C-alpha cells in the first residue's frame, strides 16, 4: 500500500454518538452487558491489571514498532483518523505497524487502548480493505473489548505459568474457553463496525478473501466462495460436526469464510440500511433504550434461532434433546397444575 493507492474518498455517512449496541452481534451484546452488570468485575480486572505493567507494554510498542502518524505511514494515519471520526470515538487510538509476515490486527490496552497491524497485512491489502480492518479494530475500542482482549492475553500467559498446578489449569482453561467464545462473537460485531467505517461491502469481502487465502481476487468466484460457508454450516455427518466443535473451540476468531458470509448477509439487511439513514441507538440514550434484560434476551434469541435453523446434525441432536426435555418438563408441570386444580376442586366440593 502506498500513498498513490488512496482514491478520492466518496462521502461517508458519519454516526455521531453511535452506541456499539447499535451494531453489535446479539450474543456479543448479551455477554458484554452481563459482564458490565456483575458487581466486582471492574475490581477483578484492576487487580489482574496490577499484576502486569500496561505502561511497559505501551513502551515496548514504542520501542519495537513503527508508530503511525502524519510523517510515518501517512495513508494509515488518514484511515485511522477518518475511521475514528465516522464512528465518533472520543479519542483516536494510537496505531502501530509491527514486523510480521502473518496477517495480524489486534487491539490491546485497558487505560489507553492501541491498535497494532502487521506488515504482512499492510503490504497485502488495498487501501479500502485496510480501512475496513482499522474500522474493525476501532469497533473493539468503542465496545470496550480491548479490556477483555487484554485480560484474555494475560490469562493465557498466567495459564502457562501455573501449568504445574492441575486444578489451576482446569479453572483457567474454563475461563479462557468462555472468553474465547465471547471473542469469536465480538469479532462478528467488529466486522460490522469495520463495514460502518468504510461503508464498502466489497472492500470488507476482499479483506476476508485474503484471510482465507486469496492473493488475487480475479481468481476467485465470489458466489462459490460464499457457498463454502453454507457447505460448512450444513454438514450432514455428525462426525463432521464433532470435528467442527473441536476445531473452533481454541480459535480466537471465527473462520474467514464464515465471517465473510455473516457480514455480507448483514450488509444486505434492513438493520444496516437503517443505521446508514441515521436511525441508530446513541450512547447518551443506551441506559433508557437498552436495559440489560433486553440484551440478554437478544443473545438468547440469537442462539435459539441459530440452533433452530441449523442443519448441523450435532446441533440438531442437542436441539432435539433440549426440546424433548422441555416437552417432558412441560408435561410434568402441567400434571402438577392439573393435580393441584383437582385437589382444590375436591376440597371445595367436600366443604
mmCIF file of C-alpha atoms in Angstrom:
data_model
loop_
_atom_site.group_PDB
_atom_site.id
_atom_site.type_symbol
_atom_site.label_atom_id
_atom_site.label_comp_id
_atom_site.label_asym_id
_atom_site.label_seq_id
_atom_site.Cartn_x
_atom_site.Cartn_y
_atom_site.Cartn_z
ATOM 1 C CA UNK A 1 0.000 0.000 0.000
ATOM 2 C CA UNK A 2 1.324 3.420 -0.942
ATOM 3 C CA UNK A 3 0.037 6.983 -0.989
ATOM 4 C CA UNK A 4 -0.921 6.505 -4.645
ATOM 5 C CA UNK A 5 -3.324 3.743 -3.625
ATOM 6 C CA UNK A 6 -5.603 6.276 -1.956
ATOM 7 C CA UNK A 7 -8.560 7.214 -4.131
ATOM 8 C CA UNK A 8 -10.684 10.319 -3.770
ATOM 9 C CA UNK A 9 -12.897 9.455 -0.808
ATOM 10 C CA UNK A 10 -16.591 9.176 -1.514
ATOM 11 C CA UNK A 11 -18.828 10.867 1.057
ATOM 12 C CA UNK A 12 -19.353 8.586 4.025
ATOM 13 C CA UNK A 13 -22.162 8.749 6.500
ATOM 14 C CA UNK A 14 -20.952 9.698 9.972
ATOM 15 C CA UNK A 15 -22.534 8.380 13.145
ATOM 16 C CA UNK A 16 -22.403 10.996 15.914
ATOM 17 C CA UNK A 17 -22.704 9.417 19.346
ATOM 18 C CA UNK A 18 -23.328 5.922 17.988
ATOM 19 C CA UNK A 19 -23.558 3.254 20.653
ATOM 20 C CA UNK A 20 -21.826 -0.052 19.928
ATOM 21 C CA UNK A 21 -25.152 -1.674 20.812
ATOM 22 C CA UNK A 22 -26.476 -0.283 17.541
ATOM 23 C CA UNK A 23 -24.500 -2.855 15.551
ATOM 24 C CA UNK A 24 -23.205 -5.463 17.988
ATOM 25 C CA UNK A 25 -23.916 -9.127 17.366
ATOM 26 C CA UNK A 26 -26.729 -10.148 19.773
ATOM 27 C CA UNK A 27 -24.657 -12.806 21.537
ATOM 28 C CA UNK A 28 -21.736 -10.390 21.974
ATOM 29 C CA UNK A 29 -24.106 -7.706 23.229
ATOM 30 C CA UNK A 30 -25.607 -10.009 25.857
ATOM 31 C CA UNK A 31 -22.201 -11.218 27.058
ATOM 32 C CA UNK A 32 -20.838 -7.690 27.379
ATOM 33 C CA UNK A 33 -23.949 -6.411 29.161
ATOM 34 C CA UNK A 34 -23.795 -9.274 31.632
ATOM 35 C CA UNK A 35 -20.131 -8.633 32.358
ATOM 36 C CA UNK A 36 -20.757 -4.900 32.805
ATOM 37 C CA UNK A 37 -23.536 -5.631 35.301
ATOM 38 C CA UNK A 38 -21.704 -8.131 37.514
ATOM 39 C CA UNK A 39 -20.553 -6.468 40.765
ATOM 40 C CA UNK A 40 -16.817 -6.616 41.317
ATOM 41 C CA UNK A 41 -15.770 -7.335 37.724
ATOM 42 C CA UNK A 42 -14.038 -3.972 37.485
ATOM 43 C CA UNK A 43 -12.104 -4.681 40.689
ATOM 44 C CA UNK A 44 -11.011 -8.082 39.372
ATOM 45 C CA UNK A 45 -9.797 -6.524 36.143
ATOM 46 C CA UNK A 46 -7.888 -3.857 38.028
ATOM 47 C CA UNK A 47 -6.296 -6.482 40.271
ATOM 48 C CA UNK A 48 -5.235 -8.574 37.302
ATOM 49 C CA UNK A 49 -4.008 -5.443 35.560
ATOM 50 C CA UNK A 50 -1.807 -4.657 38.557
ATOM 51 C CA UNK A 51 -0.005 -7.976 38.036
ATOM 52 C CA UNK A 52 1.116 -6.818 34.609
ATOM 53 C CA UNK A 53 2.586 -3.495 33.594
ATOM 54 C CA UNK A 54 0.488 -1.895 30.855
ATOM 55 C CA UNK A 55 2.869 1.034 30.745
ATOM 56 C CA UNK A 56 5.644 -1.428 29.833
ATOM 57 C CA UNK A 57 3.508 -2.841 27.010
ATOM 58 C CA UNK A 58 2.979 0.608 25.542
ATOM 59 C CA UNK A 59 6.668 1.395 25.960
ATOM 60 C CA UNK A 60 7.602 -1.815 24.132
ATOM 61 C CA UNK A 61 5.273 -0.861 21.289
ATOM 62 C CA UNK A 62 7.048 2.492 21.011
ATOM 63 C CA UNK A 63 10.449 0.796 21.110
ATOM 64 C CA UNK A 64 9.694 -2.131 18.779
ATOM 65 C CA UNK A 65 7.200 -0.948 16.155
ATOM 66 C CA UNK A 66 6.530 1.990 13.846
ATOM 67 C CA UNK A 67 4.014 4.442 15.295
ATOM 68 C CA UNK A 68 1.662 5.698 12.604
ATOM 69 C CA UNK A 69 1.405 9.464 12.186
ATOM 70 C CA UNK A 70 1.397 12.246 9.590
ATOM 71 C CA UNK A 71 5.048 11.551 8.706
ATOM 72 C CA UNK A 72 5.023 7.756 9.182
ATOM 73 C CA UNK A 73 2.552 5.666 7.170
ATOM 74 C CA UNK A 74 0.506 8.797 6.346
ATOM 75 C CA UNK A 75 -2.086 6.744 4.455
ATOM 76 C CA UNK A 76 -2.752 4.592 7.516
ATOM 77 C CA UNK A 77 -2.831 7.724 9.658
ATOM 78 C CA UNK A 78 -5.526 9.159 7.421
ATOM 79 C CA UNK A 79 -7.553 5.947 7.629
ATOM 80 C CA UNK A 80 -7.102 5.897 11.410
ATOM 81 C CA UNK A 81 -8.430 9.431 11.847
ATOM 82 C CA UNK A 82 -11.263 9.049 9.339
ATOM 83 C CA UNK A 83 -12.456 5.779 10.890
ATOM 84 C CA UNK A 84 -12.435 7.302 14.373
ATOM 85 C CA UNK A 85 -14.370 10.301 13.039
ATOM 86 C CA UNK A 86 -17.028 8.182 11.311
ATOM 87 C CA UNK A 87 -17.603 6.092 14.446
ATOM 88 C CA UNK A 88 -17.270 9.181 16.674
ATOM 89 C CA UNK A 89 -14.669 7.770 19.057
ATOM 90 C CA UNK A 90 -13.966 10.127 21.965
ATOM 91 C CA UNK A 91 -10.209 9.623 21.492
ATOM 92 C CA UNK A 92 -8.290 8.412 18.421
ATOM 93 C CA UNK A 93 -6.294 5.310 19.423
ATOM 94 C CA UNK A 94 -2.614 5.126 18.544
ATOM 95 C CA UNK A 95 -1.753 2.762 15.702
ATOM 96 C CA UNK A 96 1.488 0.796 15.277
ATOM 97 C CA UNK A 97 2.872 -1.338 12.447
ATOM 98 C CA UNK A 98 4.874 -4.386 13.562
ATOM 99 C CA UNK A 99 7.238 -6.518 11.502
ATOM 100 C CA UNK A 100 5.447 -9.836 10.994
ATOM 101 C CA UNK A 101 4.740 -11.704 7.748
ATOM 102 C CA UNK A 102 1.472 -13.061 9.137
ATOM 103 C CA UNK A 103 -1.825 -11.208 8.780
ATOM 104 C CA UNK A 104 -2.370 -9.720 12.232
ATOM 105 C CA UNK A 105 -4.551 -6.915 13.537
ATOM 106 C CA UNK A 106 -5.253 -6.535 17.230
ATOM 107 C CA UNK A 107 -6.324 -4.008 19.831
ATOM 108 C CA UNK A 108 -4.944 -4.124 23.343
ATOM 109 C CA UNK A 109 -4.744 -1.945 26.430
ATOM 110 C CA UNK A 110 -7.014 -1.041 29.329
ATOM 111 C CA UNK A 111 -6.383 2.606 30.161
ATOM 112 C CA UNK A 112 -5.221 3.615 26.671
ATOM 113 C CA UNK A 113 -6.138 1.022 24.024
ATOM 114 C CA UNK A 114 -3.875 0.926 20.990
ATOM 115 C CA UNK A 115 -4.033 -0.875 17.648
ATOM 116 C CA UNK A 116 -1.326 -2.973 16.042
ATOM 117 C CA UNK A 117 -1.184 -4.084 12.389
ATOM 118 C CA UNK A 118 1.408 -6.455 10.937
ATOM 119 C CA UNK A 119 3.489 -5.645 7.884
ATOM 120 C CA UNK A 120 2.098 -8.790 6.272
ATOM 121 C CA UNK A 121 -1.414 -7.322 6.441
ATOM 122 C CA UNK A 122 -0.433 -3.778 5.441
ATOM 123 C CA UNK A 123 1.511 -4.959 2.398
ATOM 124 C CA UNK A 124 -1.205 -7.348 1.201
ATOM 125 C CA UNK A 125 -4.390 -5.272 1.419
ATOM 126 C CA UNK A 126 -5.534 -2.328 -0.655
ATOM 127 C CA UNK A 127 -6.443 0.965 0.994
ATOM 128 C CA UNK A 128 -10.178 0.407 1.371
ATOM 129 C CA UNK A 129 -9.696 -3.118 2.718
ATOM 130 C CA UNK A 130 -7.302 -1.640 5.275
ATOM 131 C CA UNK A 131 -9.941 0.950 6.139
ATOM 132 C CA UNK A 132 -12.281 -1.941 6.932
ATOM 133 C CA UNK A 133 -9.609 -3.593 9.124
ATOM 134 C CA UNK A 134 -8.840 -0.387 11.010
ATOM 135 C CA UNK A 135 -12.568 0.299 11.440
ATOM 136 C CA UNK A 136 -12.924 -3.241 12.810
ATOM 137 C CA UNK A 137 -10.261 -2.502 15.432
ATOM 138 C CA UNK A 138 -11.913 0.844 16.237
ATOM 139 C CA UNK A 139 -15.039 -1.187 16.948
ATOM 140 C CA UNK A 140 -13.122 -3.128 19.608
ATOM 141 C CA UNK A 141 -12.178 0.174 21.239
ATOM 142 C CA UNK A 142 -15.703 1.605 21.077
ATOM 143 C CA UNK A 143 -17.271 -1.555 22.517
ATOM 144 C CA UNK A 144 -14.757 -1.753 25.352
ATOM 145 C CA UNK A 145 -13.452 -5.069 24.030
ATOM 146 C CA UNK A 146 -9.821 -4.049 24.482
ATOM 147 C CA UNK A 147 -10.161 -4.642 28.229
ATOM 148 C CA UNK A 148 -11.318 -8.237 27.834
ATOM 149 C CA UNK A 149 -8.903 -8.964 24.982
ATOM 150 C CA UNK A 150 -6.047 -7.765 27.170
ATOM 151 C CA UNK A 151 -7.416 -9.849 30.038
ATOM 152 C CA UNK A 152 -7.552 -12.909 27.770
ATOM 153 C CA UNK A 153 -3.908 -12.400 26.754
ATOM 154 C CA UNK A 154 -2.847 -12.124 30.374
ATOM 155 C CA UNK A 155 -4.852 -15.136 31.483
ATOM 156 C CA UNK A 156 -3.227 -17.165 28.718
ATOM 157 C CA UNK A 157 0.187 -16.136 29.989
ATOM 158 C CA UNK A 158 -0.865 -16.915 33.542
ATOM 159 C CA UNK A 159 -2.105 -20.342 32.458
ATOM 160 C CA UNK A 160 1.319 -21.195 31.065
ATOM 161 C CA UNK A 161 2.998 -20.076 34.285
ATOM 162 C CA UNK A 162 0.782 -22.270 36.523
ATOM 163 C CA UNK A 163 0.696 -25.302 34.227
ATOM 164 C CA UNK A 164 2.222 -27.370 37.050
ATOM 165 C CA UNK A 165 -0.910 -26.832 39.186
ATOM 166 C CA UNK A 166 -3.600 -29.181 37.752
ATOM 167 C CA UNK A 167 -6.600 -27.548 39.400
ATOM 168 C CA UNK A 168 -5.359 -24.092 38.480
ATOM 169 C CA UNK A 169 -5.025 -25.104 34.830
ATOM 170 C CA UNK A 170 -8.525 -26.591 34.761
ATOM 171 C CA UNK A 171 -10.036 -23.448 36.237
ATOM 172 C CA UNK A 172 -8.154 -21.134 33.897
ATOM 173 C CA UNK A 173 -8.988 -23.265 30.865
ATOM 174 C CA UNK A 174 -12.688 -22.915 31.645
ATOM 175 C CA UNK A 175 -12.402 -19.135 31.916
ATOM 176 C CA UNK A 176 -10.282 -18.889 28.770
ATOM 177 C CA UNK A 177 -12.694 -21.102 26.822
ATOM 178 C CA UNK A 178 -15.584 -18.834 27.846
ATOM 179 C CA UNK A 179 -13.635 -15.726 26.838
ATOM 180 C CA UNK A 180 -12.704 -17.327 23.503
ATOM 181 C CA UNK A 181 -16.382 -17.963 22.798
ATOM 182 C CA UNK A 182 -17.130 -14.331 23.613
ATOM 183 C CA UNK A 183 -14.218 -13.153 21.447
ATOM 184 C CA UNK A 184 -15.499 -15.069 18.414
ATOM 185 C CA UNK A 185 -18.818 -13.238 18.750
ATOM 186 C CA UNK A 186 -17.043 -9.927 19.325
ATOM 187 C CA UNK A 187 -15.203 -10.320 16.013
ATOM 188 C CA UNK A 188 -18.551 -10.546 14.217
ATOM 189 C CA UNK A 189 -19.619 -7.314 15.941
ATOM 190 C CA UNK A 190 -16.445 -5.528 14.934
ATOM 191 C CA UNK A 191 -16.697 -6.698 11.346
ATOM 192 C CA UNK A 192 -19.922 -4.697 11.379
ATOM 193 C CA UNK A 193 -18.083 -1.697 12.836
ATOM 194 C CA UNK A 194 -15.494 -2.021 10.072
ATOM 195 C CA UNK A 195 -18.245 -2.026 7.476
ATOM 196 C CA UNK A 196 -19.804 1.084 9.004
ATOM 197 C CA UNK A 197 -16.400 2.803 8.971
ATOM 198 C CA UNK A 198 -15.840 2.142 5.274
ATOM 199 C CA UNK A 199 -19.389 1.515 4.020
ATOM 200 C CA UNK A 200 -17.942 -0.698 1.291
ATOM 201 C CA UNK A 201 -19.048 -4.366 1.487
ATOM 202 C CA UNK A 202 -16.747 -5.277 -1.429
ATOM 203 C CA UNK A 203 -13.689 -3.968 0.442
ATOM 204 C CA UNK A 204 -14.687 -5.956 3.534
ATOM 205 C CA UNK A 205 -15.048 -9.038 1.373
ATOM 206 C CA UNK A 206 -11.566 -8.513 -0.105
ATOM 207 C CA UNK A 207 -10.129 -8.483 3.435
ATOM 208 C CA UNK A 208 -11.904 -11.731 4.292
ATOM 209 C CA UNK A 209 -10.824 -13.280 0.998
ATOM 210 C CA UNK A 210 -7.198 -12.529 1.823
ATOM 211 C CA UNK A 211 -7.543 -14.023 5.311
ATOM 212 C CA UNK A 212 -8.998 -17.148 3.708
ATOM 213 C CA UNK A 213 -6.076 -17.494 1.277
ATOM 214 C CA UNK A 214 -6.911 -15.431 -1.807
ATOM 215 C CA UNK A 215 -3.921 -13.494 -3.156
ATOM 216 C CA UNK A 216 -5.558 -12.491 -6.441
ATOM 217 C CA UNK A 217 -9.258 -11.669 -6.308
ATOM 218 C CA UNK A 218 -9.547 -12.082 -10.082
ATOM 219 C CA UNK A 219 -9.020 -15.808 -9.499
ATOM 220 C CA UNK A 220 -11.941 -16.021 -7.061
ATOM 221 C CA UNK A 221 -15.601 -16.610 -7.861
ATOM 222 C CA UNK A 222 -17.491 -14.798 -5.103
ATOM 223 C CA UNK A 223 -20.694 -16.916 -5.184
ATOM 224 C CA UNK A 224 -18.586 -20.092 -4.996
ATOM 225 C CA UNK A 225 -16.584 -18.645 -2.103
ATOM 226 C CA UNK A 226 -19.702 -17.740 -0.127
ATOM 227 C CA UNK A 227 -21.199 -21.141 -0.954
ATOM 228 C CA UNK A 228 -18.353 -22.646 1.090
ATOM 229 C CA UNK A 229 -19.839 -21.080 4.228
ATOM 230 C CA UNK A 230 -23.178 -22.714 3.510
ATOM 231 C CA UNK A 231 -21.440 -26.033 2.932
ATOM 232 C CA UNK A 232 -19.586 -25.666 6.243
ATOM 233 C CA UNK A 233 -22.731 -24.758 8.159
ATOM 234 C CA UNK A 234 -24.874 -27.521 6.616
ATOM 235 C CA UNK A 235 -22.743 -30.632 7.136
ATOM 236 C CA UNK A 236 -24.810 -33.805 7.328
ATOM 237 C CA UNK A 237 -22.400 -36.177 9.056
ATOM 238 C CA UNK A 238 -22.262 -35.920 12.838
ATOM 239 C CA UNK A 239 -18.553 -36.765 12.681
ATOM 240 C CA UNK A 240 -18.006 -33.525 10.783
ATOM 241 C CA UNK A 241 -19.971 -31.708 13.481
ATOM 242 C CA UNK A 242 -17.664 -33.030 16.180
ATOM 243 C CA UNK A 243 -14.631 -32.037 14.105
ATOM 244 C CA UNK A 244 -16.082 -28.534 13.775
ATOM 245 C CA UNK A 245 -16.632 -28.309 17.522
ATOM 246 C CA UNK A 246 -13.061 -29.384 18.309
ATOM 247 C CA UNK A 247 -11.594 -27.101 15.644
ATOM 248 C CA UNK A 248 -13.489 -23.981 16.706
ATOM 249 C CA UNK A 249 -13.032 -24.270 20.495
ATOM 250 C CA UNK A 250 -9.428 -22.949 20.655
ATOM 251 C CA UNK A 251 -9.875 -20.364 17.888
ATOM 252 C CA UNK A 252 -9.960 -16.662 18.858
ATOM 253 C CA UNK A 253 -11.677 -15.735 15.578
ATOM 254 C CA UNK A 254 -14.464 -17.283 13.524
ATOM 255 C CA UNK A 255 -13.219 -18.886 10.313
ATOM 256 C CA UNK A 256 -12.709 -16.387 7.484
ATOM 257 C CA UNK A 257 -15.289 -17.896 5.130
ATOM 258 C CA UNK A 258 -17.928 -17.860 7.881
ATOM 259 C CA UNK A 259 -17.067 -14.253 8.784
ATOM 260 C CA UNK A 260 -17.408 -13.190 5.157
ATOM 261 C CA UNK A 261 -20.796 -14.840 4.800
ATOM 262 C CA UNK A 262 -22.104 -13.406 8.082
ATOM 263 C CA UNK A 263 -21.030 -9.852 7.219
ATOM 264 C CA UNK A 264 -22.343 -9.918 3.661
ATOM 265 C CA UNK A 265 -25.734 -11.032 4.996
ATOM 266 C CA UNK A 266 -25.711 -8.140 7.461
ATOM 267 C CA UNK A 267 -24.675 -5.712 4.703
ATOM 268 C CA UNK A 268 -27.825 -6.715 2.808
ATOM 269 C CA UNK A 269 -30.054 -6.393 5.884
ATOM 270 C CA UNK A 270 -32.582 -3.751 6.808
ATOM 271 C CA UNK A 271 -30.711 -3.215 10.085
ATOM 272 C CA UNK A 272 -27.600 -1.990 8.241
ATOM 273 C CA UNK A 273 -29.599 0.255 5.894
ATOM 274 C CA UNK A 274 -31.470 1.765 8.843
ATOM 275 C CA UNK A 275 -28.216 2.707 10.587
ATOM 276 C CA UNK A 276 -26.997 4.399 7.404
ATOM 277 C CA UNK A 277 -30.105 6.605 7.442
ATOM 278 C CA UNK A 278 -29.099 7.919 10.880
ATOM 279 C CA UNK A 279 -31.622 5.873 12.844
ATOM 280 C CA UNK A 280 -29.490 4.117 15.443
ATOM 281 C CA UNK A 281 -29.037 3.855 19.184
ATOM 282 C CA UNK A 282 -26.851 6.558 20.709
ATOM 283 C CA UNK A 283 -24.521 6.350 23.653
ATOM 284 C CA UNK A 284 -26.337 9.052 25.612
ATOM 285 C CA UNK A 285 -29.593 7.061 25.489
ATOM 286 C CA UNK A 286 -28.407 3.493 25.907
ATOM 287 C CA UNK A 287 -29.447 3.164 29.557
ATOM 288 C CA UNK A 288 -33.047 4.024 28.768
ATOM 289 C CA UNK A 289 -33.358 2.205 25.456
ATOM 290 C CA UNK A 290 -31.341 -0.963 26.047
ATOM 291 C CA UNK A 291 -31.660 -2.374 29.558
ATOM 292 C CA UNK A 292 -29.655 -5.448 30.479
ATOM 293 C CA UNK A 293 -32.574 -7.867 30.222
ATOM 294 C CA UNK A 294 -33.207 -6.846 26.606
ATOM 295 C CA UNK A 295 -29.587 -7.523 25.665
ATOM 296 C CA UNK A 296 -29.641 -10.909 27.391
ATOM 297 C CA UNK A 297 -32.946 -11.787 25.730
ATOM 298 C CA UNK A 298 -31.454 -10.778 22.392
ATOM 299 C CA UNK A 299 -28.478 -13.056 22.987
ATOM 300 C CA UNK A 300 -30.744 -15.951 23.952
ATOM 301 C CA UNK A 301 -32.886 -15.400 20.858
ATOM 302 C CA UNK A 302 -29.776 -15.323 18.667
ATOM 303 C CA UNK A 303 -28.572 -18.685 19.973
ATOM 304 C CA UNK A 304 -32.066 -20.184 19.814
ATOM 305 C CA UNK A 305 -32.589 -19.077 16.210
ATOM 306 C CA UNK A 306 -29.149 -20.341 15.228
ATOM 307 C CA UNK A 307 -29.868 -23.735 16.749
ATOM 308 C CA UNK A 308 -33.385 -23.953 15.355
ATOM 309 C CA UNK A 309 -32.341 -23.046 11.811
ATOM 310 C CA UNK A 310 -29.124 -25.073 11.778
ATOM 311 C CA UNK A 311 -28.920 -28.237 9.690
ATOM 312 C CA UNK A 312 -25.806 -29.393 11.560
ATOM 313 C CA UNK A 313 -26.616 -32.913 12.856
ATOM 314 C CA UNK A 314 -24.856 -32.403 16.205
ATOM 315 C CA UNK A 315 -26.713 -29.157 16.795
ATOM 316 C CA UNK A 316 -29.943 -30.940 15.836
ATOM 317 C CA UNK A 317 -29.241 -33.660 18.403
ATOM 318 C CA UNK A 318 -28.735 -31.091 21.180
ATOM 319 C CA UNK A 319 -31.725 -29.100 19.982
ATOM 320 C CA UNK A 320 -33.960 -32.180 19.824
ATOM 321 C CA UNK A 321 -32.799 -33.370 23.241
ATOM 322 C CA UNK A 322 -33.383 -29.902 24.654
ATOM 323 C CA UNK A 323 -36.818 -29.782 23.064
ATOM 324 C CA UNK A 324 -37.670 -33.238 24.373
ATOM 325 C CA UNK A 325 -36.550 -32.325 27.901
ATOM 326 C CA UNK A 326 -38.523 -29.115 27.677
ATOM 327 C CA UNK A 327 -41.584 -31.047 26.481
ATOM 328 C CA UNK A 328 -41.304 -33.599 29.291
ATOM 329 C CA UNK A 329 -40.862 -30.835 31.855
ATOM 330 C CA UNK A 330 -43.901 -29.045 30.497
ATOM 331 C CA UNK A 331 -45.961 -32.239 30.768
ATOM 332 C CA UNK A 332 -44.766 -32.820 34.346
ATOM 333 C CA UNK A 333 -45.575 -29.278 35.417
ATOM 334 C CA UNK A 334 -48.916 -29.470 33.593
ATOM 335 C CA UNK A 335 -49.662 -32.648 35.527
ATOM 336 C CA UNK A 336 -48.836 -30.900 38.798
ATOM 337 C CA UNK A 337 -51.061 -27.980 37.816
ATOM 338 C CA UNK A 338 -53.965 -30.285 36.933
ATOM 339 C CA UNK A 339 -53.443 -32.265 40.137
ATOM 340 C CA UNK A 340 -53.419 -29.099 42.172
ATOM 341 C CA UNK A 341 -56.556 -27.830 40.481
ATOM 342 C CA UNK A 342 -58.303 -31.175 41.061
ATOM 343 C CA UNK A 343 -57.381 -31.178 44.751
ATOM 344 C CA UNK A 344 -58.682 -27.644 45.063
ATOM 345 C CA UNK A 345 -61.950 -28.678 43.423
ATOM 346 C CA UNK A 346 -62.293 -31.737 45.710
ATOM 347 C CA UNK A 347 -61.617 -29.593 48.770
ATOM 348 C CA UNK A 348 -64.263 -27.136 47.642
ATOM 349 C CA UNK A 349 -66.797 -29.888 46.980
ATOM 350 C CA UNK A 350 -66.021 -31.541 50.295
ATOM 351 C CA UNK A 351 -66.566 -28.371 52.213
#
